[in-house]
Short mmCIF file of C-alpha atoms and ligand atoms in Angstrom, two decimals:
data_model
loop_
_atom_site.label_atom_id
_atom_site.label_comp_id
_atom_site.label_asym_id
_atom_site.label_seq_id
_atom_site.Cartn_x
_atom_site.Cartn_y
_atom_site.Cartn_z
CA MET A 1 115.62 98.49 69.48
CA LEU A 2 114.58 100.33 72.56
CA GLU A 3 117.16 102.25 74.03
CA VAL A 4 117.21 102.20 78.13
CA ILE A 5 118.52 104.92 79.66
CA GLU A 6 119.51 105.28 83.40
CA PRO A 7 118.35 108.20 84.75
CA ALA A 8 120.96 109.39 87.35
CA THR A 9 123.83 109.08 84.38
CA GLU A 10 121.58 110.24 81.29
CA ARG A 11 123.58 106.97 79.62
CA THR A 12 122.38 103.99 77.80
CA LEU A 13 122.04 101.21 80.36
CA ALA A 14 120.88 98.60 77.89
CA THR A 15 119.62 98.28 74.24
CA VAL A 16 116.37 95.43 73.95
CA ARG A 17 114.48 94.57 71.19
CA ARG A 18 111.58 96.64 70.60
CA ALA A 19 108.62 94.41 70.08
CA GLY A 20 105.67 95.43 67.74
CA VAL A 21 102.25 93.89 67.16
CA GLU A 22 103.42 90.63 65.45
CA GLU A 23 105.15 90.24 68.93
CA ALA A 24 102.27 90.72 70.76
CA ASP A 25 100.04 88.36 68.74
CA ALA A 26 102.75 85.77 69.29
CA ALA A 27 102.79 86.07 73.05
CA VAL A 28 98.85 86.02 72.84
CA ALA A 29 99.05 82.63 70.90
CA ARG A 30 101.55 81.57 73.03
CA ALA A 31 99.33 81.98 76.06
CA ARG A 32 96.54 80.53 74.75
CA ALA A 33 98.50 77.45 73.91
CA ALA A 34 99.64 77.09 77.66
CA TYR A 35 96.26 77.91 79.14
CA PRO A 36 94.47 74.60 79.04
CA ALA A 37 97.18 72.53 80.84
CA TRP A 38 98.12 75.64 83.22
CA ARG A 39 94.06 75.54 84.46
CA ALA A 40 94.50 71.84 84.78
CA VAL A 41 97.71 71.86 87.03
CA ALA A 42 96.36 70.66 89.97
CA PRO A 43 95.85 73.15 92.83
CA ALA A 44 98.56 72.07 95.15
CA ASP A 45 101.36 71.60 92.25
CA ARG A 46 100.24 75.36 91.29
CA ALA A 47 100.61 76.20 94.77
CA ARG A 48 104.43 74.73 94.72
CA LEU A 49 105.18 76.77 91.61
CA LEU A 50 104.53 79.77 92.77
CA GLY A 51 106.34 79.14 96.23
CA ARG A 52 109.15 78.58 93.80
CA ILE A 53 108.66 82.07 91.96
CA ALA A 54 109.02 83.48 95.15
CA ASP A 55 112.07 81.71 96.18
CA VAL A 56 113.46 82.31 92.76
CA VAL A 57 113.07 85.78 92.75
CA ALA A 58 114.32 85.78 96.75
CA GLU A 59 117.24 84.50 95.44
CA HIS A 60 118.53 86.86 92.74
CA ALA A 61 116.80 89.51 94.84
CA GLU A 62 120.01 91.61 94.81
CA GLU A 63 120.67 91.23 91.03
CA LEU A 64 116.99 92.61 90.50
CA ALA A 65 117.10 95.45 93.08
CA VAL A 66 119.91 96.78 91.42
CA LEU A 67 118.60 96.61 88.09
CA GLU A 68 115.68 98.11 89.16
CA ALA A 69 117.48 100.80 91.00
CA ARG A 70 119.76 101.65 87.85
CA ASN A 71 116.96 101.68 85.23
CA ALA A 72 114.00 103.72 87.37
CA GLY A 73 116.68 105.69 89.39
CA LYS A 74 115.20 104.58 92.54
CA PRO A 75 117.02 104.32 95.73
CA ILE A 76 118.99 100.72 96.35
CA SER A 77 117.01 100.41 99.78
CA ASP A 78 113.89 100.93 97.95
CA ALA A 79 114.64 98.77 95.20
CA ARG A 80 115.63 95.91 97.89
CA GLY A 81 112.21 96.45 99.70
CA GLU A 82 110.37 96.06 96.32
CA MET A 83 112.09 92.76 95.55
CA GLY A 84 110.92 91.49 98.66
CA MET A 85 107.55 92.53 98.31
CA VAL A 86 107.60 90.66 94.87
CA ALA A 87 108.89 87.59 96.93
CA ASP A 88 106.07 88.11 99.34
CA VAL A 89 103.44 88.58 96.91
CA PHE A 90 104.05 84.91 95.23
CA ARG A 91 104.56 83.41 98.73
CA TYR A 92 101.01 84.73 99.73
CA TYR A 93 99.34 83.97 96.38
CA ALA A 94 100.92 80.68 96.82
CA GLY A 95 97.96 79.91 99.21
CA ALA A 96 95.55 80.85 96.89
CA PRO A 97 95.29 77.99 94.40
CA GLU A 98 93.58 75.65 97.34
CA ARG A 99 91.62 77.94 98.61
CA LEU A 100 89.59 79.36 95.88
CA LEU A 101 86.16 78.69 97.53
CA GLY A 102 82.53 78.35 96.59
CA ASP A 103 79.41 78.39 97.71
CA THR A 104 76.50 75.86 97.62
CA ILE A 105 73.10 77.22 97.88
CA PRO A 106 69.88 75.85 98.62
CA VAL A 107 67.55 75.24 96.16
CA THR A 108 64.23 72.71 95.24
CA GLY A 109 64.91 69.46 93.23
CA GLY A 110 68.58 69.50 93.27
CA HIS A 111 72.02 70.81 94.42
CA ALA A 112 73.47 74.20 93.20
CA PHE A 113 76.94 75.23 93.97
CA THR A 114 79.74 77.97 92.86
CA VAL A 115 82.95 77.38 91.78
CA ARG A 116 85.63 79.92 90.42
CA GLU A 117 86.79 79.82 87.10
CA PRO A 118 90.00 81.34 85.21
CA LEU A 119 89.65 84.07 82.63
CA GLY A 120 92.02 82.80 79.99
CA VAL A 121 94.50 84.95 78.99
CA VAL A 122 95.27 88.08 80.58
CA GLY A 123 97.21 91.42 79.56
CA LEU A 124 99.20 93.07 82.07
CA ILE A 125 100.07 96.71 81.38
CA VAL A 126 102.35 98.46 83.98
CA PRO A 127 104.17 101.92 84.39
CA TRP A 128 107.82 102.70 85.10
CA ASN A 129 107.28 103.57 88.56
CA PHE A 130 107.20 100.68 90.81
CA PRO A 131 108.24 98.36 87.36
CA LEU A 132 108.78 94.53 89.11
CA VAL A 133 106.34 95.35 91.90
CA ILE A 134 102.92 96.01 90.19
CA ALA A 135 103.76 93.52 88.00
CA ALA A 136 103.84 91.16 90.60
CA TRP A 137 100.40 92.48 92.14
CA LYS A 138 98.95 91.34 88.98
CA LEU A 139 100.76 87.82 88.64
CA GLY A 140 100.57 86.49 91.66
CA PRO A 141 96.79 86.36 91.61
CA ALA A 142 96.24 86.09 87.48
CA LEU A 143 98.67 82.74 87.97
CA ALA A 144 97.21 81.79 91.23
CA ALA A 145 93.85 81.30 89.67
CA GLY A 146 94.66 79.33 86.70
CA ASN A 147 95.59 82.13 84.02
CA THR A 148 98.27 82.78 81.61
CA VAL A 149 99.48 86.19 80.97
CA VAL A 150 101.18 88.42 78.61
CA LEU A 151 103.01 91.24 80.62
CA LYS A 152 104.00 95.03 79.07
CA PRO A 153 106.52 96.46 80.68
CA ALA A 154 106.29 100.41 80.52
CA GLU A 155 109.04 101.39 77.38
CA LEU A 156 111.46 103.29 79.98
CA THR A 157 111.91 100.44 82.34
CA PRO A 158 111.40 96.52 80.82
CA LEU A 159 114.65 95.32 82.37
CA THR A 160 113.19 93.81 85.31
CA ALA A 161 110.25 92.33 83.53
CA LEU A 162 112.39 90.37 81.15
CA ARG A 163 114.55 89.30 83.88
CA PHE A 164 112.07 87.66 85.40
CA ALA A 165 110.48 85.94 82.37
CA GLU A 166 113.70 84.18 82.41
CA LEU A 167 113.57 83.49 86.20
CA VAL A 168 110.00 81.72 86.24
CA LEU A 169 111.11 79.26 83.71
CA GLU A 170 114.25 78.81 86.34
CA ALA A 171 111.01 78.45 88.80
CA GLY A 172 109.24 75.31 86.48
CA LEU A 173 106.56 77.27 85.28
CA PRO A 174 105.74 75.72 81.95
CA GLU A 175 106.73 77.67 78.46
CA GLY A 176 103.97 79.95 77.54
CA VAL A 177 102.19 80.83 80.88
CA VAL A 178 104.42 83.65 81.55
CA ASN A 179 104.90 85.97 78.30
CA VAL A 180 106.73 89.51 78.60
CA VAL A 181 106.75 91.79 75.48
CA ALA A 182 108.55 95.23 75.82
CA GLY A 183 107.19 97.48 73.34
CA PRO A 184 105.48 100.86 73.24
CA GLY A 185 101.59 101.51 74.55
CA SER A 186 100.62 102.80 71.48
CA THR A 187 101.27 99.41 69.49
CA VAL A 188 101.82 96.48 71.86
CA GLY A 189 99.18 98.14 74.70
CA ARG A 190 96.57 99.07 72.37
CA ARG A 191 96.65 95.65 70.53
CA LEU A 192 96.38 94.02 73.93
CA VAL A 193 93.21 95.80 74.99
CA GLU A 194 92.02 95.02 71.38
CA HIS A 195 92.93 91.43 71.03
CA PRO A 196 89.61 89.17 70.81
CA ASP A 197 92.02 86.52 72.43
CA VAL A 198 92.55 88.65 75.68
CA ALA A 199 89.75 87.70 78.22
CA LYS A 200 90.87 90.52 80.80
CA ILE A 201 93.38 93.73 81.12
CA ALA A 202 94.73 94.52 84.42
CA PHE A 203 96.38 98.19 84.03
CA THR A 204 98.42 100.48 85.95
CA GLY A 205 99.19 103.65 84.92
CA SER A 206 97.94 107.50 83.98
CA THR A 207 94.03 108.01 84.29
CA GLU A 208 94.32 109.57 80.56
CA VAL A 209 95.66 106.44 79.35
CA GLY A 210 93.19 104.07 81.83
CA ARG A 211 90.25 106.12 79.96
CA ALA A 212 91.52 104.85 76.75
CA ILE A 213 91.63 101.35 77.76
CA ALA A 214 88.52 101.09 79.27
CA ALA A 215 87.05 102.41 75.86
CA GLY A 216 89.27 100.02 73.75
CA ALA A 217 88.18 96.80 76.23
CA ALA A 218 84.41 97.84 75.51
CA GLU A 219 84.54 96.74 72.08
CA THR A 220 85.05 93.08 72.94
CA ILE A 221 83.60 93.30 76.38
CA LYS A 222 87.07 92.86 78.33
CA ARG A 223 87.47 92.91 81.84
CA VAL A 224 89.14 95.61 83.19
CA THR A 225 90.77 96.84 86.33
CA LEU A 226 92.12 100.21 86.26
CA GLU A 227 94.86 101.30 88.98
CA LEU A 228 95.25 105.23 87.86
CA GLY A 229 96.35 108.63 89.18
CA GLY A 230 95.80 109.94 92.70
CA LYS A 231 96.34 113.37 94.15
CA SER A 232 95.78 112.23 97.86
CA ALA A 233 95.43 114.10 101.04
CA ASN A 234 97.44 114.31 104.05
CA VAL A 235 95.27 115.38 106.87
CA VAL A 236 97.03 117.04 110.11
CA PHE A 237 94.69 117.92 113.06
CA ALA A 238 96.17 120.47 115.56
CA ASP A 239 96.21 117.61 118.27
CA ALA A 240 98.20 115.52 116.22
CA ASP A 241 101.84 114.88 117.10
CA LEU A 242 102.69 117.22 114.87
CA ASP A 243 106.66 116.84 115.04
CA ALA A 244 105.80 112.87 114.06
CA ALA A 245 103.26 113.68 111.29
CA ALA A 246 105.86 116.31 110.22
CA ALA A 247 108.78 113.94 109.99
CA ALA A 248 106.79 111.43 107.86
CA ALA A 249 105.44 113.89 105.55
CA PRO A 250 108.42 114.55 103.16
CA GLY A 251 108.63 110.57 102.55
CA ALA A 252 104.71 110.04 102.14
CA VAL A 253 105.59 112.40 99.28
CA PHE A 254 109.10 113.02 97.86
CA GLY A 255 109.35 108.55 98.29
CA ASN A 256 110.46 107.29 94.71
CA ALA A 257 111.27 110.81 93.86
CA GLY A 258 107.09 111.93 94.13
CA GLN A 259 106.81 109.48 91.37
CA ASP A 260 103.91 107.49 93.42
CA CYS A 261 100.37 107.22 92.73
CA CYS A 262 100.10 107.17 96.59
CA ALA A 263 102.13 110.57 97.22
CA ARG A 264 100.51 112.75 99.78
CA SER A 265 100.76 115.66 97.03
CA ARG A 266 98.27 117.69 99.15
CA ILE A 267 99.10 118.37 103.14
CA LEU A 268 95.88 119.95 104.83
CA VAL A 269 96.81 121.51 108.00
CA GLU A 270 94.70 122.96 110.69
CA ALA A 271 95.17 126.46 110.40
CA ARG A 272 96.03 127.24 114.16
CA ALA A 273 98.86 124.43 113.82
CA LEU A 274 100.06 125.68 110.41
CA ASP A 275 103.29 127.39 111.83
CA ASP A 276 104.65 124.93 114.16
CA PHE A 277 103.98 122.48 111.22
CA MET A 278 105.69 124.45 108.70
CA ALA A 279 108.62 125.13 111.40
CA ALA A 280 108.67 121.22 111.85
CA LEU A 281 108.43 120.40 107.92
CA GLU A 282 111.37 122.61 106.87
CA PRO A 283 114.10 120.96 108.53
CA ALA A 284 112.68 117.49 107.79
CA VAL A 285 112.61 118.53 103.62
CA ARG A 286 116.29 119.65 104.09
CA ALA A 287 117.19 116.51 105.26
CA VAL A 288 116.30 114.13 102.61
CA ARG A 289 119.31 112.55 101.10
CA VAL A 290 118.92 113.34 97.14
CA GLY A 291 121.59 111.36 95.03
CA ASP A 292 122.85 108.31 93.47
CA PRO A 293 120.62 105.68 93.75
CA LEU A 294 123.07 103.00 94.34
CA ASP A 295 124.73 105.00 97.16
CA GLU A 296 123.22 102.77 100.39
CA SER A 297 122.30 106.71 102.17
CA THR A 298 120.37 107.87 99.23
CA GLU A 299 116.81 108.42 99.79
CA MET A 300 115.46 109.93 96.37
CA GLY A 301 117.05 109.60 92.98
CA PRO A 302 116.37 111.31 90.32
CA LEU A 303 113.15 111.66 87.89
CA ILE A 304 112.80 109.13 85.33
CA SER A 305 113.22 111.41 82.16
CA ALA A 306 114.24 114.66 80.92
CA GLY A 307 110.60 115.02 79.91
CA GLN A 308 108.79 114.06 83.30
CA ARG A 309 111.38 116.90 84.64
CA GLU A 310 110.05 119.20 82.45
CA ALA A 311 106.40 118.20 83.09
CA VAL A 312 107.20 118.46 87.04
CA ALA A 313 109.02 122.05 86.59
CA SER A 314 106.21 123.43 85.05
CA PHE A 315 104.17 123.28 88.67
CA VAL A 316 106.81 125.29 89.76
CA PRO A 317 107.44 128.57 87.99
CA ASP A 318 109.54 131.34 88.88
CA ASP A 319 106.67 133.19 90.59
CA ALA A 320 105.89 129.89 92.44
CA PRO A 321 105.55 130.22 96.52
CA VAL A 322 108.10 128.17 97.24
CA ALA A 323 108.40 127.52 101.22
CA VAL A 324 111.16 125.17 101.23
CA ARG A 325 113.27 123.58 98.51
CA GLY A 326 115.82 120.96 99.57
CA SER A 327 118.80 119.91 97.33
CA ALA A 328 119.78 117.92 94.33
CA PRO A 329 123.12 117.19 92.49
CA ALA A 330 123.87 119.28 89.70
CA GLY A 331 125.73 117.65 86.75
CA PRO A 332 124.17 114.61 84.54
CA GLY A 333 120.73 113.08 85.97
CA TYR A 334 117.07 113.96 86.05
CA TRP A 335 117.36 115.70 89.20
CA PHE A 336 114.84 117.96 90.94
CA ALA A 337 115.00 118.92 94.42
CA PRO A 338 112.09 118.58 96.82
CA THR A 339 109.83 121.62 97.08
CA VAL A 340 107.27 122.57 98.96
CA LEU A 341 104.38 125.14 97.96
CA CYS A 342 102.58 127.41 100.28
CA PRO A 343 100.32 129.27 100.68
CA VAL A 344 98.78 128.08 97.60
CA GLY A 345 95.11 128.20 97.26
CA PRO A 346 92.45 125.07 96.45
CA ALA A 347 92.27 126.21 92.62
CA ASP A 348 96.06 126.18 91.94
CA ARG A 349 97.08 123.82 89.38
CA ALA A 350 99.45 122.39 92.28
CA VAL A 351 96.93 121.39 94.42
CA ARG A 352 94.33 120.11 91.61
CA GLU A 353 96.72 118.03 89.31
CA GLU A 354 98.82 115.18 89.71
CA ILE A 355 102.16 116.39 89.83
CA PHE A 356 104.05 112.80 90.13
CA GLY A 357 107.24 114.77 91.31
CA PRO A 358 108.76 116.06 94.58
CA VAL A 359 106.50 118.98 94.82
CA VAL A 360 104.20 119.33 97.73
CA ALA A 361 101.07 122.21 98.24
CA VAL A 362 100.67 122.98 101.68
CA LEU A 363 96.80 124.30 102.71
CA PRO A 364 95.44 125.05 105.60
CA PHE A 365 91.92 124.21 106.75
CA ARG A 366 89.43 125.65 109.74
CA ASP A 367 87.77 122.91 110.82
CA GLU A 368 86.82 119.08 110.41
CA ASP A 369 83.89 119.85 107.87
CA GLU A 370 86.63 121.83 105.58
CA ALA A 371 89.33 119.09 105.56
CA ILE A 372 86.74 116.66 104.38
CA ALA A 373 85.49 119.15 101.58
CA LEU A 374 89.06 119.75 100.74
CA ALA A 375 90.37 116.42 100.76
CA ASN A 376 87.46 115.07 98.65
CA ASP A 377 87.63 118.12 96.16
CA THR A 378 89.34 116.10 93.56
CA ILE A 379 88.74 113.51 90.66
CA TYR A 380 90.86 111.52 92.14
CA GLY A 381 90.33 109.04 95.42
CA LEU A 382 93.31 106.13 95.64
CA SER A 383 95.02 107.02 98.97
CA GLY A 384 95.33 109.51 101.93
CA SER A 385 96.75 109.98 105.74
CA ILE A 386 95.05 111.38 109.04
CA TRP A 387 96.99 112.73 111.74
CA THR A 388 94.99 113.03 115.15
CA ARG A 389 95.12 111.96 118.54
CA ASP A 390 91.11 111.78 118.69
CA GLY A 391 90.38 108.43 117.80
CA ALA A 392 86.65 109.16 116.99
CA ARG A 393 87.81 112.29 114.55
CA ALA A 394 89.89 109.53 112.72
CA LEU A 395 87.00 107.06 112.47
CA ARG A 396 84.90 109.98 111.27
CA VAL A 397 87.10 111.56 108.88
CA ALA A 398 88.57 108.31 107.39
CA ARG A 399 85.09 106.93 106.67
CA ALA A 400 84.09 110.25 105.10
CA ILE A 401 87.27 110.57 102.93
CA GLU A 402 86.50 109.26 99.34
CA THR A 403 89.30 107.07 98.49
CA GLY A 404 90.00 103.43 98.59
CA VAL A 405 93.13 103.65 100.82
CA LEU A 406 93.69 105.11 104.11
CA SER A 407 96.02 105.16 106.99
CA VAL A 408 95.59 107.04 110.33
CA ASN A 409 98.98 108.60 112.07
CA SER A 410 100.89 106.77 109.33
CA ASN A 411 101.71 107.32 105.77
CA THR A 412 101.42 103.77 104.61
CA SER A 413 99.27 102.38 101.52
CA VAL A 414 100.16 99.29 100.43
CA ARG A 415 100.25 95.84 102.06
CA VAL A 416 100.48 92.44 100.16
CA SER A 417 97.47 91.29 102.42
CA THR A 418 95.34 93.96 102.33
CA PRO A 419 93.27 95.42 99.47
CA PHE A 420 95.01 98.29 97.12
CA GLY A 421 92.72 100.24 94.69
CA GLY A 422 91.10 103.67 93.98
CA PHE A 423 87.65 105.25 94.18
CA LYS A 424 86.55 107.75 91.56
CA GLN A 425 89.13 108.50 88.42
CA SER A 426 91.74 106.54 90.48
CA GLY A 427 90.26 103.34 89.09
CA TYR A 428 88.28 100.35 89.52
CA GLY A 429 88.83 96.91 91.07
CA ARG A 430 91.64 96.35 93.92
CA GLU A 431 94.87 94.34 94.17
CA LEU A 432 96.56 92.66 96.93
CA GLY A 433 94.94 91.14 99.67
CA PRO A 434 91.89 88.44 99.18
CA HIS A 435 90.05 90.54 97.08
CA ALA A 436 92.42 90.56 94.18
CA LEU A 437 91.62 87.15 93.48
CA ASP A 438 88.06 88.02 92.33
CA ALA A 439 89.44 90.35 89.13
CA TYR A 440 91.32 87.19 87.94
CA THR A 441 88.06 84.82 88.45
CA GLU A 442 84.98 84.33 86.81
CA VAL A 443 81.68 83.08 89.40
CA LYS A 444 80.27 79.85 87.73
CA SER A 445 76.86 78.83 89.34
CA ILE A 446 75.79 74.96 89.00
CA TYR A 447 72.76 73.34 89.15
CA TYR A 448 72.92 69.79 89.27
CA ALA A 449 69.17 67.97 89.19
CA VAL A 450 68.60 65.36 91.88
CA PRO A 451 65.27 63.42 90.70
P1 NAD B 1 101.19 105.61 81.17
O1 NAD B 1 99.72 105.45 81.47
O2 NAD B 1 101.35 106.45 80.21
O3 NAD B 1 101.65 104.30 80.93
C1 NAD B 1 101.56 103.10 81.74
C2 NAD B 1 101.22 101.56 80.88
O4 NAD B 1 100.00 101.92 79.90
C3 NAD B 1 102.78 101.79 80.04
O5 NAD B 1 103.21 100.39 80.26
C4 NAD B 1 102.64 102.13 78.63
O6 NAD B 1 103.36 101.62 77.61
C5 NAD B 1 100.99 101.72 78.59
N1 NAD B 1 100.31 102.57 77.34
C6 NAD B 1 100.59 103.98 76.95
N2 NAD B 1 99.58 104.22 75.78
C7 NAD B 1 98.51 102.90 76.23
C8 NAD B 1 97.14 102.73 75.11
N3 NAD B 1 97.07 103.27 74.34
N4 NAD B 1 97.08 101.25 75.18
C9 NAD B 1 97.58 100.38 76.11
N5 NAD B 1 98.70 100.59 76.57
C10 NAD B 1 99.19 101.78 76.87
O7 NAD B 1 101.28 105.88 82.74
P2 NAD B 1 103.00 105.94 83.19
O8 NAD B 1 103.43 107.32 82.68
O9 NAD B 1 103.83 105.03 83.00
O10 NAD B 1 102.80 105.88 84.84
C11 NAD B 1 102.70 107.02 85.57
C12 NAD B 1 101.04 107.05 85.70
O11 NAD B 1 100.42 105.64 86.40
C13 NAD B 1 100.63 107.86 87.29
O12 NAD B 1 99.26 108.87 86.63
C14 NAD B 1 100.43 107.20 88.27
O13 NAD B 1 99.30 108.05 89.29
C15 NAD B 1 100.08 106.14 87.89
N6 NAD B 1 100.25 105.00 88.89
C16 NAD B 1 98.86 104.46 89.77
C17 NAD B 1 98.99 103.60 90.18
C18 NAD B 1 98.07 102.66 91.05
O14 NAD B 1 98.12 101.74 91.79
N7 NAD B 1 96.75 103.49 91.23
C19 NAD B 1 100.43 102.81 90.50
C20 NAD B 1 101.52 103.33 89.86
C21 NAD B 1 101.38 104.25 88.90
#
């Protein structure tokens, strides 16, 4: 059995059956059996069914949000936002089955045209930080394109995925189109990666596991998309609205207790503005309300596990240069106070590695060139922010930073209708927006001879 822990109380929240390789194989077999009929569903009908999933998720949004808030330890207001996004993703991709357009290409002696074909059975492997919403980013385009799926949630957070599997049947999807297998990555995840009947793996998780998945998928030439780790920079120029940049900075790194691939865990500040920025940042960090995820006013919950807290704490040893430390509850729960490190150097571990917790490093830079060099001085390239009032500079720096997603005078990263994904070792492939459909279809080119 899998014992599911509530991170805010350290108590058992639920006990679910732990799936193994046999269950993974059975799920792949169900998905394979369901595939021919699902891909043959008329586009307008598939669109209607995706719309029904959106409706059913919206009807159960509060139930799902409470489950997610308790299981992942995230503030209930965040969990509600995530369930809203889950419904929005299905509504957006409900528009896709009837818009999977091809090309006609002028050739000699006949007609040439392209069609987009589904891949078959797709394995979806997701992490614990945004359990159902990240699954939805994959489920929406995969199902819209006519694939069937096997979803493997993280062992720590299987509850919303298991409930979702029930809800899709309520929405009217045929049995076998969506299959959920709650089990360890080392057995179930690995089996999906190696299984000859799985055509593609869509993975979100750590860069380390992503590497193993890319290697494992090579054996069967599986299609793979990887959404991996990040070390994003929040670049603040002296001409920016410093108060706005400082007020927004805590949310950009302490949101989801820092367990966010887009966390701006490096704040780069133009040296002449550093003192003013730090003076404005301090009260903003102290104001972050850390506590019970089910309290409506909570802005940050606990970390996911004792192991995660230990890993995060290793970035803040006793002699760490702590410039600001916020508050956190005492007693049971995997709490960690929001922490700002300054001064730090570019070689420090907290500047180089993904922390995945509420710890941020602040570094000064001299000029635009140094800001770009520092921002790019990482193996990752997922997200980032630029704060400046100079429009030309904003565009120059945005083009020069090697990341898949950037925002100017804002720290947002993810929208249903825009592509999301990484450069460099943050992964490959794009989710969301129109581009995600490319990752769940093959292009077929057909030539029809016309004598
Ligand atoms: P993880 O890599 O440990 O696990 C992710 C998933 O992979 C889990 O379901 C796990 O069971 C499974 N897994 C583990 N080993 C496997 C194997 N050998 N074969 C197949 N599956 C395996 O990641 P995590 O700790 O759950 O999540 C945190 C990481 O996810 C961070 O690095 C974070 O940056 C990253 N992340 C990235 C994005 C993104 O979109 N780029 C979003 C969220 C999280």
